[in-house]
XYZ file of C-alpha atoms in Angstrom:
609
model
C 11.725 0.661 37.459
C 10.264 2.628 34.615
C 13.076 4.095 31.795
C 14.137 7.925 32.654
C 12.271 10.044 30.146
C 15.277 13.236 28.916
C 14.538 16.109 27.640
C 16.252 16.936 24.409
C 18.990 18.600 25.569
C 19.449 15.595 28.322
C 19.522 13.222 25.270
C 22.049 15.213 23.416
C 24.256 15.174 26.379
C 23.868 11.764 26.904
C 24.841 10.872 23.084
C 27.963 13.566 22.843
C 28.931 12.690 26.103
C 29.056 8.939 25.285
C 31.416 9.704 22.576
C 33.509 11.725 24.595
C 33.794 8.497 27.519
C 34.718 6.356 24.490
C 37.354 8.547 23.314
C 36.193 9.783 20.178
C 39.068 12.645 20.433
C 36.549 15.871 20.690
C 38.121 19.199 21.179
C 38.489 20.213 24.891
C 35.485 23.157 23.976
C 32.794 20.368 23.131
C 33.713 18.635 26.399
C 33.855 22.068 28.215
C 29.955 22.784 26.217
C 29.298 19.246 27.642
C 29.764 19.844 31.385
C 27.795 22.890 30.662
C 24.568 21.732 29.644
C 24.973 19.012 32.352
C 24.756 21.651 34.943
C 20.954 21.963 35.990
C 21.005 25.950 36.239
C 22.130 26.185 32.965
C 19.191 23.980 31.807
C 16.977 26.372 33.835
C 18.557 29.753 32.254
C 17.349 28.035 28.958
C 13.591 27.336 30.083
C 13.335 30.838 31.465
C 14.771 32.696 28.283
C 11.981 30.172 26.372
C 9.552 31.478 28.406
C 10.388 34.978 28.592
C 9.820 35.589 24.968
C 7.872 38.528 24.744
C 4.262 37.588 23.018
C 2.511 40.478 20.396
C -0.736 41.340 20.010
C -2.142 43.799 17.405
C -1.905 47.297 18.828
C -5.788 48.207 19.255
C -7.550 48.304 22.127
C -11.037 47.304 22.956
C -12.392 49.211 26.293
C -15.208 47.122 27.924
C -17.053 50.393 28.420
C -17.503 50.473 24.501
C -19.656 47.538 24.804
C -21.746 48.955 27.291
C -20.069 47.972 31.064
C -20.646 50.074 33.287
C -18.928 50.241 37.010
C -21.022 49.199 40.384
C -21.187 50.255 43.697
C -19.673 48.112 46.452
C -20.494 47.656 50.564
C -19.083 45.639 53.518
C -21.593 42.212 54.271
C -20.948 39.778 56.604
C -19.035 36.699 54.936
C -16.117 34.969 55.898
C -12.299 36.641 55.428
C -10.185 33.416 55.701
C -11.228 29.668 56.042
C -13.644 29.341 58.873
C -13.400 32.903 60.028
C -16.170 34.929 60.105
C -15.778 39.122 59.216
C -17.015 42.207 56.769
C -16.236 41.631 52.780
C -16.495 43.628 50.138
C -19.374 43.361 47.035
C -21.135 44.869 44.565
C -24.299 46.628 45.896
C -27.826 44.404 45.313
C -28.905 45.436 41.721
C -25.149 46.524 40.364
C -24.819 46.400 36.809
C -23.878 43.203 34.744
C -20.981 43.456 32.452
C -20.563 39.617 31.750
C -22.265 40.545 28.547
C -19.842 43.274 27.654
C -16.530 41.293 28.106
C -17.878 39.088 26.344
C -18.659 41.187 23.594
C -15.130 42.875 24.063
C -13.498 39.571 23.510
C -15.346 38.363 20.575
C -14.639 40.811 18.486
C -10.855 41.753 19.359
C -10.373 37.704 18.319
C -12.817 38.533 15.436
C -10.153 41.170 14.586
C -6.923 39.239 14.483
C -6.393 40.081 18.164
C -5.539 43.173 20.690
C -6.381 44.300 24.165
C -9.184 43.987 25.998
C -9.250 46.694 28.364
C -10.866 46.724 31.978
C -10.604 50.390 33.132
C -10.241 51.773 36.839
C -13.490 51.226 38.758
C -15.756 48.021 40.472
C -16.919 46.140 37.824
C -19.257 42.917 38.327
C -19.230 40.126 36.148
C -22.549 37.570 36.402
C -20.971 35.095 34.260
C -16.921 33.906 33.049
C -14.233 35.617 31.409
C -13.712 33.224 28.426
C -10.144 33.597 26.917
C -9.235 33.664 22.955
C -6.093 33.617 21.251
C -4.254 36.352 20.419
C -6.442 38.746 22.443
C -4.417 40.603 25.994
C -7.176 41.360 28.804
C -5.432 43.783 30.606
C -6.918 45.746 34.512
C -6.184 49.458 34.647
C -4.517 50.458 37.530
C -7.517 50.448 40.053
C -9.739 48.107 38.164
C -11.664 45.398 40.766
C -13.210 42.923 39.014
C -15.983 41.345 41.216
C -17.434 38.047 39.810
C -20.635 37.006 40.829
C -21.172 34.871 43.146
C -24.090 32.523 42.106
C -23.334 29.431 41.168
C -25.582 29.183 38.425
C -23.911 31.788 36.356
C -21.257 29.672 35.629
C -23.620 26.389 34.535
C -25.310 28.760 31.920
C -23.063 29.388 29.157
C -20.813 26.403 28.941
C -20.188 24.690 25.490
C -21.487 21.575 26.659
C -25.223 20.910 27.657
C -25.592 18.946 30.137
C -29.712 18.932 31.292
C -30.425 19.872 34.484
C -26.883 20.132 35.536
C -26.340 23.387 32.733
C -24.415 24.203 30.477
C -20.896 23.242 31.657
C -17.285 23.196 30.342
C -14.486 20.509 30.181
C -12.607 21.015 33.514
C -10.634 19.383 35.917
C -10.941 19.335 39.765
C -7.967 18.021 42.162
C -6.302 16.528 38.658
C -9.537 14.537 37.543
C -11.301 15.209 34.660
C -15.006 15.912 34.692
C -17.474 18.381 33.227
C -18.341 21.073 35.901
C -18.912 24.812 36.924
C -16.762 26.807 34.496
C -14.381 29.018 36.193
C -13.869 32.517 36.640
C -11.295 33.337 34.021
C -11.050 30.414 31.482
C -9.486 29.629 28.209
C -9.498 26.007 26.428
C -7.484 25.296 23.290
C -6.180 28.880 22.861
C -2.878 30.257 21.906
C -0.985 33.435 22.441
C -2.906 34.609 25.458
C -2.543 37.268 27.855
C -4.006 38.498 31.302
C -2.334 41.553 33.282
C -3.322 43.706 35.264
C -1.678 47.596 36.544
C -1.286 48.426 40.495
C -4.260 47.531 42.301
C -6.258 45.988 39.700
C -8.470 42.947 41.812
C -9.550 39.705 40.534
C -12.284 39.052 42.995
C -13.914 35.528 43.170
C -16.287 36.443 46.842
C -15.536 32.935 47.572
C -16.150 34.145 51.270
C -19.386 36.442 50.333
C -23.256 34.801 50.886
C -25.368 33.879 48.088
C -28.012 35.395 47.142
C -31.197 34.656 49.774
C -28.638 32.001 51.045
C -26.589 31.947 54.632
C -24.021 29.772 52.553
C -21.334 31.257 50.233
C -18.381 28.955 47.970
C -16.309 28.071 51.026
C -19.211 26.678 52.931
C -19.190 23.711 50.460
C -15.867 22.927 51.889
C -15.455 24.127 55.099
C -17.573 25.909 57.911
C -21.323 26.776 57.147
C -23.177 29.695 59.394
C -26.144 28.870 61.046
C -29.064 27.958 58.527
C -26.986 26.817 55.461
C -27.934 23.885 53.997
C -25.648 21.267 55.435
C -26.342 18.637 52.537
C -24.639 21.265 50.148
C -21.100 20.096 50.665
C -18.482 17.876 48.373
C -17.835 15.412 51.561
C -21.490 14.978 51.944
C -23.778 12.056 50.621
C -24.821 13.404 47.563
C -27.986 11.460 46.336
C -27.707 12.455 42.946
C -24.514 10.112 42.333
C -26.066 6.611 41.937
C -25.436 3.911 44.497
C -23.392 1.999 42.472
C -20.819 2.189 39.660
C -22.493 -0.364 37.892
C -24.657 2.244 35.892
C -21.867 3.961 34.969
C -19.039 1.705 34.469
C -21.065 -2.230 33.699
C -18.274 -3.588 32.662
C -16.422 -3.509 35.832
C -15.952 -6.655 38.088
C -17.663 -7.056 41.186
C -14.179 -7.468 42.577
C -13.012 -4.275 41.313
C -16.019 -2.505 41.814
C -16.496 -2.943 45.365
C -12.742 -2.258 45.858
C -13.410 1.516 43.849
C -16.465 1.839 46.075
C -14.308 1.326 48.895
C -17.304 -0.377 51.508
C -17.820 3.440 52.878
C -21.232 5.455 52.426
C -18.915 8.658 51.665
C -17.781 7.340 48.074
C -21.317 9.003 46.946
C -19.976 12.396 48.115
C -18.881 14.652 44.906
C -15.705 14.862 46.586
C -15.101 10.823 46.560
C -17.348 10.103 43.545
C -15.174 11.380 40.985
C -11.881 9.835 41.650
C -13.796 7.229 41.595
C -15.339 7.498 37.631
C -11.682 7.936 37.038
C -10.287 4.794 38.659
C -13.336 2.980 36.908
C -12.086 4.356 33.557
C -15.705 6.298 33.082
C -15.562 8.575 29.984
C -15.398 12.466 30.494
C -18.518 12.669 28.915
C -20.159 11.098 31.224
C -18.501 12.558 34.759
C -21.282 15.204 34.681
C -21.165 17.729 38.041
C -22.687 21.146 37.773
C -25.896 22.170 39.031
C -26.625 20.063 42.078
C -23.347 18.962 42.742
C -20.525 20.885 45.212
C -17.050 20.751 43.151
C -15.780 24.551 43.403
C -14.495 26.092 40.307
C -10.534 27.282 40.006
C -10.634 30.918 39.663
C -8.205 30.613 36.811
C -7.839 27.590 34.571
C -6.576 27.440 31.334
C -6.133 23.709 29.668
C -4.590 23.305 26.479
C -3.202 26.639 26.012
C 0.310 27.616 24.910
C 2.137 30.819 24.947
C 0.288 32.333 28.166
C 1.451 35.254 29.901
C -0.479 36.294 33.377
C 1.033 39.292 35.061
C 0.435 41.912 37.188
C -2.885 41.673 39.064
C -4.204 40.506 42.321
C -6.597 37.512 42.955
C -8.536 37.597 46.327
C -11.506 35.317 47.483
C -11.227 32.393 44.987
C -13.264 29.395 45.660
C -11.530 26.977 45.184
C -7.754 26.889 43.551
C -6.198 30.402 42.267
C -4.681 29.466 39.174
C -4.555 26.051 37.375
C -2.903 26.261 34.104
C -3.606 22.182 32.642
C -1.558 20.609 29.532
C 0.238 24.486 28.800
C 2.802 25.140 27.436
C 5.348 28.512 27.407
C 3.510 29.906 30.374
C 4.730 32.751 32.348
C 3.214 33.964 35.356
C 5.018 37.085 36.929
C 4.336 39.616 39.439
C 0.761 38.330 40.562
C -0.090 38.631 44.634
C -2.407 36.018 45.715
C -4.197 36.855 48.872
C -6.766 34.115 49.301
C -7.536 32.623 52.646
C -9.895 30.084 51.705
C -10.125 26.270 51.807
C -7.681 25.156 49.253
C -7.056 28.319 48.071
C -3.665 26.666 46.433
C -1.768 29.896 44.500
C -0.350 28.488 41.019
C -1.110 24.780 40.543
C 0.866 24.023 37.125
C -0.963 20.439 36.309
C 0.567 18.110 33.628
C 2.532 21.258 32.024
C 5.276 21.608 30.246
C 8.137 25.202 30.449
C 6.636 27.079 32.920
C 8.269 30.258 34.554
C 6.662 31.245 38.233
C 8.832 34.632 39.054
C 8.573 37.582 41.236
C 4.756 36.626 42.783
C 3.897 37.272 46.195
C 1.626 33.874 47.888
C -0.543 34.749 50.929
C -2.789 31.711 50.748
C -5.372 29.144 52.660
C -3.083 25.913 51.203
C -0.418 25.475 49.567
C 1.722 28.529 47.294
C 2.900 26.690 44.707
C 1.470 22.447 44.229
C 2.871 21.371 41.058
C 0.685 18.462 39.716
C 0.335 15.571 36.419
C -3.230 14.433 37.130
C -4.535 11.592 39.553
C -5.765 8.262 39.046
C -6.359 6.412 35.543
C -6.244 10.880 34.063
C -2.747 11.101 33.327
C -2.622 11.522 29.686
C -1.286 15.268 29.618
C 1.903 13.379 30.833
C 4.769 14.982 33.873
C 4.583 18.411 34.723
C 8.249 18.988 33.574
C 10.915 22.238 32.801
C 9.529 24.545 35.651
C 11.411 27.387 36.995
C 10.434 29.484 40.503
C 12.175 32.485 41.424
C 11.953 35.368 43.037
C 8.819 35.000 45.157
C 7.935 35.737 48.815
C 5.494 33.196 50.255
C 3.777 35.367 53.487
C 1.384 32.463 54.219
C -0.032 28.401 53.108
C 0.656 25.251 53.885
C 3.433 24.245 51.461
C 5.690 26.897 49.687
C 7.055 25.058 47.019
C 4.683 22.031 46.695
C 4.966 19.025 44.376
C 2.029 16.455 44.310
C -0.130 15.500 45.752
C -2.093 14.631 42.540
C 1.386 13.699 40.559
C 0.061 10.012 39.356
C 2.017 11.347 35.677
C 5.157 12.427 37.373
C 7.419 15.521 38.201
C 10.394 16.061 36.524
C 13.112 19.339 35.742
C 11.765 21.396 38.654
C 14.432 24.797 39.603
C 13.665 26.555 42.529
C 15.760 29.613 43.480
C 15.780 32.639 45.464
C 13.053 32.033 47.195
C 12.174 34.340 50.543
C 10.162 31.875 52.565
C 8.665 35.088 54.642
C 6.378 32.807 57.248
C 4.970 36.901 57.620
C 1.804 36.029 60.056
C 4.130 33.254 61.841
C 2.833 34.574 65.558
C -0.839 33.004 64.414
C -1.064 31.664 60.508
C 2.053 30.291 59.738
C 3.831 28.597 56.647
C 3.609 24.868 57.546
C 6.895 23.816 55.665
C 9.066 25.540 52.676
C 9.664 22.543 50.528
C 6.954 19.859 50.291
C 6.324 16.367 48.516
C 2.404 14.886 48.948
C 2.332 11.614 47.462
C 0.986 7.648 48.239
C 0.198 4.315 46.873
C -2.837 5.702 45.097
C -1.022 8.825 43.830
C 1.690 7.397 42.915
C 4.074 9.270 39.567
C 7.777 10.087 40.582
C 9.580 13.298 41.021
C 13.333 13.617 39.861
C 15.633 16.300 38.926
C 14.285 18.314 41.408
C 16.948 21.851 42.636
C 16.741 24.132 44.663
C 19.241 26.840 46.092
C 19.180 30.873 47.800
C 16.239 29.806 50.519
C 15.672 32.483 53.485
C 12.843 31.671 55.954
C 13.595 34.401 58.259
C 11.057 33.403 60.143
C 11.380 29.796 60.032
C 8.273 27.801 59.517
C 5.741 26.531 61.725
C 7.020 24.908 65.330
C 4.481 22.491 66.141
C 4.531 19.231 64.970
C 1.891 17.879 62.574
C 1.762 14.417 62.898
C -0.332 12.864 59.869
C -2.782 9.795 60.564
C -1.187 6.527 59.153
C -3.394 3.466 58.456
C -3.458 0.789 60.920
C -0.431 -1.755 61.162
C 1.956 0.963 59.535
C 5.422 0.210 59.712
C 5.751 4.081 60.602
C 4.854 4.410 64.689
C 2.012 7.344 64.771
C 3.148 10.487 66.239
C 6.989 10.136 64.857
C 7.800 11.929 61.755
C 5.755 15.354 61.566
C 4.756 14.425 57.909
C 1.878 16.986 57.983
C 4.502 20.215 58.856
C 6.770 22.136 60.644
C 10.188 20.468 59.026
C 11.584 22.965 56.379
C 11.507 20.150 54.211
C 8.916 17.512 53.813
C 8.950 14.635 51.853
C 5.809 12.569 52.548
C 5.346 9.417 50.145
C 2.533 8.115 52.871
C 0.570 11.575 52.697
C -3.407 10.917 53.391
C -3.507 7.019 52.656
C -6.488 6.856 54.147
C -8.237 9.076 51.979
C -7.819 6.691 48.870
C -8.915 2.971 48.843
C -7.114 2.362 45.517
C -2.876 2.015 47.076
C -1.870 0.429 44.265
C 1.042 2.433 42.438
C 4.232 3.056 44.752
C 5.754 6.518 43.963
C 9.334 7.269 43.079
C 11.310 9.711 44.214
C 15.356 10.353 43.465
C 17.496 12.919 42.570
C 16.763 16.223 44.528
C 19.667 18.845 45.097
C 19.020 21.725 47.642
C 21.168 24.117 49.116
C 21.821 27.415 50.409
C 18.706 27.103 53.431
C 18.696 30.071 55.615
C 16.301 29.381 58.511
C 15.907 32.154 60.998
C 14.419 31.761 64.552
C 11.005 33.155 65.869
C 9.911 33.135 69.922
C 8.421 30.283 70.964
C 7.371 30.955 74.646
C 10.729 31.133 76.779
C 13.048 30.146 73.842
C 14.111 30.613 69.995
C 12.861 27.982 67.086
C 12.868 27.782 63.643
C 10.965 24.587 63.012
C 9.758 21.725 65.314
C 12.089 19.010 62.170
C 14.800 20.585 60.479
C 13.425 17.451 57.533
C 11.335 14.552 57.057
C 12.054 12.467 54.446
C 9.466 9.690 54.779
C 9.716 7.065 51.668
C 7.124 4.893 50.651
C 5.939 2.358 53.132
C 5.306 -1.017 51.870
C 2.208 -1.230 54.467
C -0.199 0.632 52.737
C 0.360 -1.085 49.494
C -3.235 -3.125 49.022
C -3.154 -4.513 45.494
C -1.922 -8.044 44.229
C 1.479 -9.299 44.750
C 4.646 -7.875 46.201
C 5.850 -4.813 44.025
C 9.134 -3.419 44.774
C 8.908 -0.198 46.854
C 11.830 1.775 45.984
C 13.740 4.125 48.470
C 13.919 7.398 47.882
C 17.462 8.078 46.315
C 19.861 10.240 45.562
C 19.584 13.254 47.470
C 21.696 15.607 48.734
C 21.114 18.732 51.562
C 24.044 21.491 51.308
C 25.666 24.536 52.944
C 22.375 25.304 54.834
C 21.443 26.312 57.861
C 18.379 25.180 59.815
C 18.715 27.422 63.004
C 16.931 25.888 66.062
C 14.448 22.939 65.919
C 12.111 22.843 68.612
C 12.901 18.351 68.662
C 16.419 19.374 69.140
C 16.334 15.361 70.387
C 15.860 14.356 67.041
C 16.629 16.913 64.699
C 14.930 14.978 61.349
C 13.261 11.935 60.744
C 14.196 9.641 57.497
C 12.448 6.103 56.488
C 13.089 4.063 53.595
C 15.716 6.370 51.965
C 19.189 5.412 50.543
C 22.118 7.791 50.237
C 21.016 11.127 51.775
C 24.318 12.977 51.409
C 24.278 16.448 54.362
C 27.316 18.512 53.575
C 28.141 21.516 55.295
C 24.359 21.350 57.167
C 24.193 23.111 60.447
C 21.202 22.289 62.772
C 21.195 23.948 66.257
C 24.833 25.020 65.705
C 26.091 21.752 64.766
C 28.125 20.714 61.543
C 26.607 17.998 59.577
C 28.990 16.032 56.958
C 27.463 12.299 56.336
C 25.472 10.138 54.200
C 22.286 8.494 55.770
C 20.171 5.664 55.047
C 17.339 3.903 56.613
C 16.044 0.655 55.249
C 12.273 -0.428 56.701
C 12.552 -3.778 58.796
């Protein structure tokens, strides 16, 4: 088992408090200060006063409209609304003015300056091209602004800093927590310090992830998910893509045949964009070479930011991404406050924090297509940002998604310091699109990392969570029977260290998981034909399984350890026969846990056969 990595403070601790055990004689205040620090809220008062310090900008303002933007004229077109569902969006009339150029221009030359605002006044704007972040310069949306960016493809291969042929010019990105070079996104920054993004009462971040193309029946989302009639059906990132070569041995010569083939996985879809890149990364291919782009189907984020420190993003609303909302990559001192996400897309994940380190998530409002929050530390051999660590959530409402507060899948660095607290788990659109689980841990032998020091306390779900099982598909010969533990959803808490095996042929790095601390659940109860539920589980807490390990030797597969369930109340389970489901776990402490009216004070285990 790998050493613990402490923060500073946790080392400090550890060092004062060993004097204190051996009796160095230290006033009854130090020990007092001791047991303070020790206590994990305390830690997480300290990482949200770090990341509440107010940044400055120089007080002049740039307006857009100085650089010659001028506002557009928007109509209804058929698109799709929400994944796979077909209705009227809005966009920017055919011919609407372009002010890429203008932002642009805008943000130059406040960073020329020494920094200020960027201002996007009230009005439709469209933008054929990225916003591209700088330090020290605050873009800030008017109350009433709607930023509408384009919607072609190739207007985010054309500007990149990287040129890359036929594929365009692209930027340094990362795509499920691989590295590659790709589509730049929407809003992006890379390197920058001291940046800022807000946005005033109804200001719009719109990414048309759901509108057609131009002279095209397809749109973003139809490389992922449903096409209408007539799109091309080749143009997807789980499709054969004949541009990848047919083997990695152009790419990566120095591999084995043994290794190769086991990368490859023996299945035609490892050529898909969606397989093909994990792939360079497990075969330790350089960045520089893991070109996408122009001819490939990897969606860009709407917002990603990599490398940046002292970030603020506040204020505004994000609709129609294509792909993730926000994906903040190796920050650091990031606060995101008072954003509403309402993006129904395929993996339209909310705020997807990804090998970062003092992040505060507070007061946002989630009303996704996947998960709200999925905190993440890269995937495969691309874990050099290190853990996502010293994150605090509070305050938010999470209406809709699969997950609420997420950690993994992609975790292959590790998750560590996480505080979650007063959280209002709404479920809002429970009757037909509802939250799959509140608390949620995606990991596998190919995923691998470990999560510890993970709290959370103050959870409603008034509406519980979704009260149909979700059984996930397990490889064959699991030691986990099919249809038992409803890994996918509908528990309030999920742990799943088995999630998607089948999806990765490289099952190689067992995951750890210990030390998680939540209390103060408050599940309500919704109709469920006749009667009342609040969740089909009231947890699943499914450890690794030692069957889907496939590389050499025996490795110890440790239980998940360590954690404790308190003075919560799950309300009604719909499998009031068998209110959780645990595997491979060793001291799960319940005190004070009600399920279905029923006390709970024990310790579990469960130990594979």
């Amino acid at each position: 088992m790998r050493e613990p990595v402490l923060n500073p403070r946790r080392r400090e601790v550890m060092r004062v408090g060993a004097g204190v055990m051996a009796g160095a004689g230290l006033p009854l205040g130090v020990t007092a200060a001791v047991a303070a620090v020790l206590d994990p809220w305390a830690e997480a008062e300290a990482i949200v006063a770090r990341c509440s310090r107010p940044l400055t900008f120089r007080p002049q303002d740039f307006a857009i409209t100085a650089y010659g933007a001028q506002p557009c004229q928007t109509g209804q077109v058929d698109g799709f609304v929400a994944y796979q569902k077909q209705g009227m969006v809005s966009a920017p009339l055919s011919g609407s003015p372009d002010c890429y150029p203008a932002i642009k221009a805008a943000i130059e030359a406040c960073h020329a300056a020494g920094g200020g605002r960027v201002v996007i006044p009230a009005g439709n704007w469209l933008s054929c091209g990225p916003m591209v972040l700088r330090s020290n310069v605050h873009v800030h949306l008017a109350a009433g602004a709607h930023l509408y960016f384009n919607n072609n493809p190739l207007d985010y291969a054309r500007d990149g800093d990287i040129d890359c042929g036929p594929n365009g010019k692209l930027v340094i990105s990362r795509w499920q927590s691989n590295d590659c070079l790709n589509y730049s996104p929407m809003v992006y920054a890379y390197g920058q310090d001291n940046i800022a993004l807000t946005g005033e009462a109804g200001s719009v971040l719109d990414g048309m992830g759901g509108v057609p193309f131009k002279d095209s029946k397809d749109c973003w989302w139809g490389w992922t998910g449903r096409k209408p009639a007539d799109a091309p059906a080749g143009d997807h990132q789980g499709e054969i893509n004949p541009r990848n070569p047919a083997t990695l041995d152009q790419l990566a010569p120095s591999l084995s045949p043994a290794l190769r083939r086991q990368i490859e996985g023996g299945r035609a879809a490892w050529r898909s964009d969606h397989y093909f890149l994990p792939a360079l990364s497990e075969a330790g291919v350089p960045v520089a070479r893991r070109v996408f782009g122009i001819g490939h189907f990897l969606r860009p984020c709407m917002i990603q930011l990599i490398g940046c420190s002292n970030v603020l993003l506040e204020g505004y609303q994000v609709q129609g991404a294509p792909f993730w909302l926000h994906h903040p990559v190796n920050c650091r001192n990031v606060r995101f406050r008072n954003v509403q996400m309402n993006s129904l897309g395929p993996n339209s994940d909310g705020f997807d924090p990804d090998g970062c380190d003092h992040v505060l998530i507070e007061g946002c409002t989630f009303n996704t297509g996947d998960d709200c929050i999925a905190i993440k530390s890269g995937k495969n051999l691309d874990t050099q940002f290190g853990p996502s660590r010293n994150i605090v959530i509070q305050d938010c409402v999470m209406n809709s998604g699969h997950g609420g507060v997420t950690l993994g899948s992609e975790m292959a660095a590790g998750i560590e310091n996480i505080y979650v607290r007063n959280i209002e788990f709404r479920n809002l659109h429970w009757a037909g699109n509802p939250l799959w689980t509140a608390i949620r841990l995606k990991t596998n032998m190919n995923r691998g990392g470990y999560l510890r020091h993970f709290y959370a306390r103050d959870l409603a779900l008034p509406n519980g969570v979704k009260t149909a099982p979700m059984f996930s598909k397990r490889l064959p010969d699991a030691e986990v029977a099919p249809d038992t533990a409803s890994s996918g959803g509908g528990a309030v808490i999920v742990f799943d260290c088995d999630y998607a095996p089948q999806d990765d042929v490289m099952r190689i790095r067992p995951p750890q998981v210990s030390d998680v601390h939540i209390s103060g659940i408050r599940a309500g109860n919704v109709q469920v034909g006749s009667t009342l539920h609040s969740c089909y589980q009231a947890f699943v807490l499914l450890g690794p399984l030692a069957s889907s390990y496939n590389g050499e030797g025996k490795p110890a597969i440790l239980p998940i350890t360590n954690v404790s369930i308190s003075d919560s109340d799950f309300g009604e389970p719909f499998n009031s026969h068998q209110p959780w489901f645990i595997h491979n776990i060793k001291g799960l402490k319940l005190a004070n846990v009600t399920i279905s009216g029923k006390r709970y004070n024990l310790e579990l285990s469960a130990t594979p056969r």
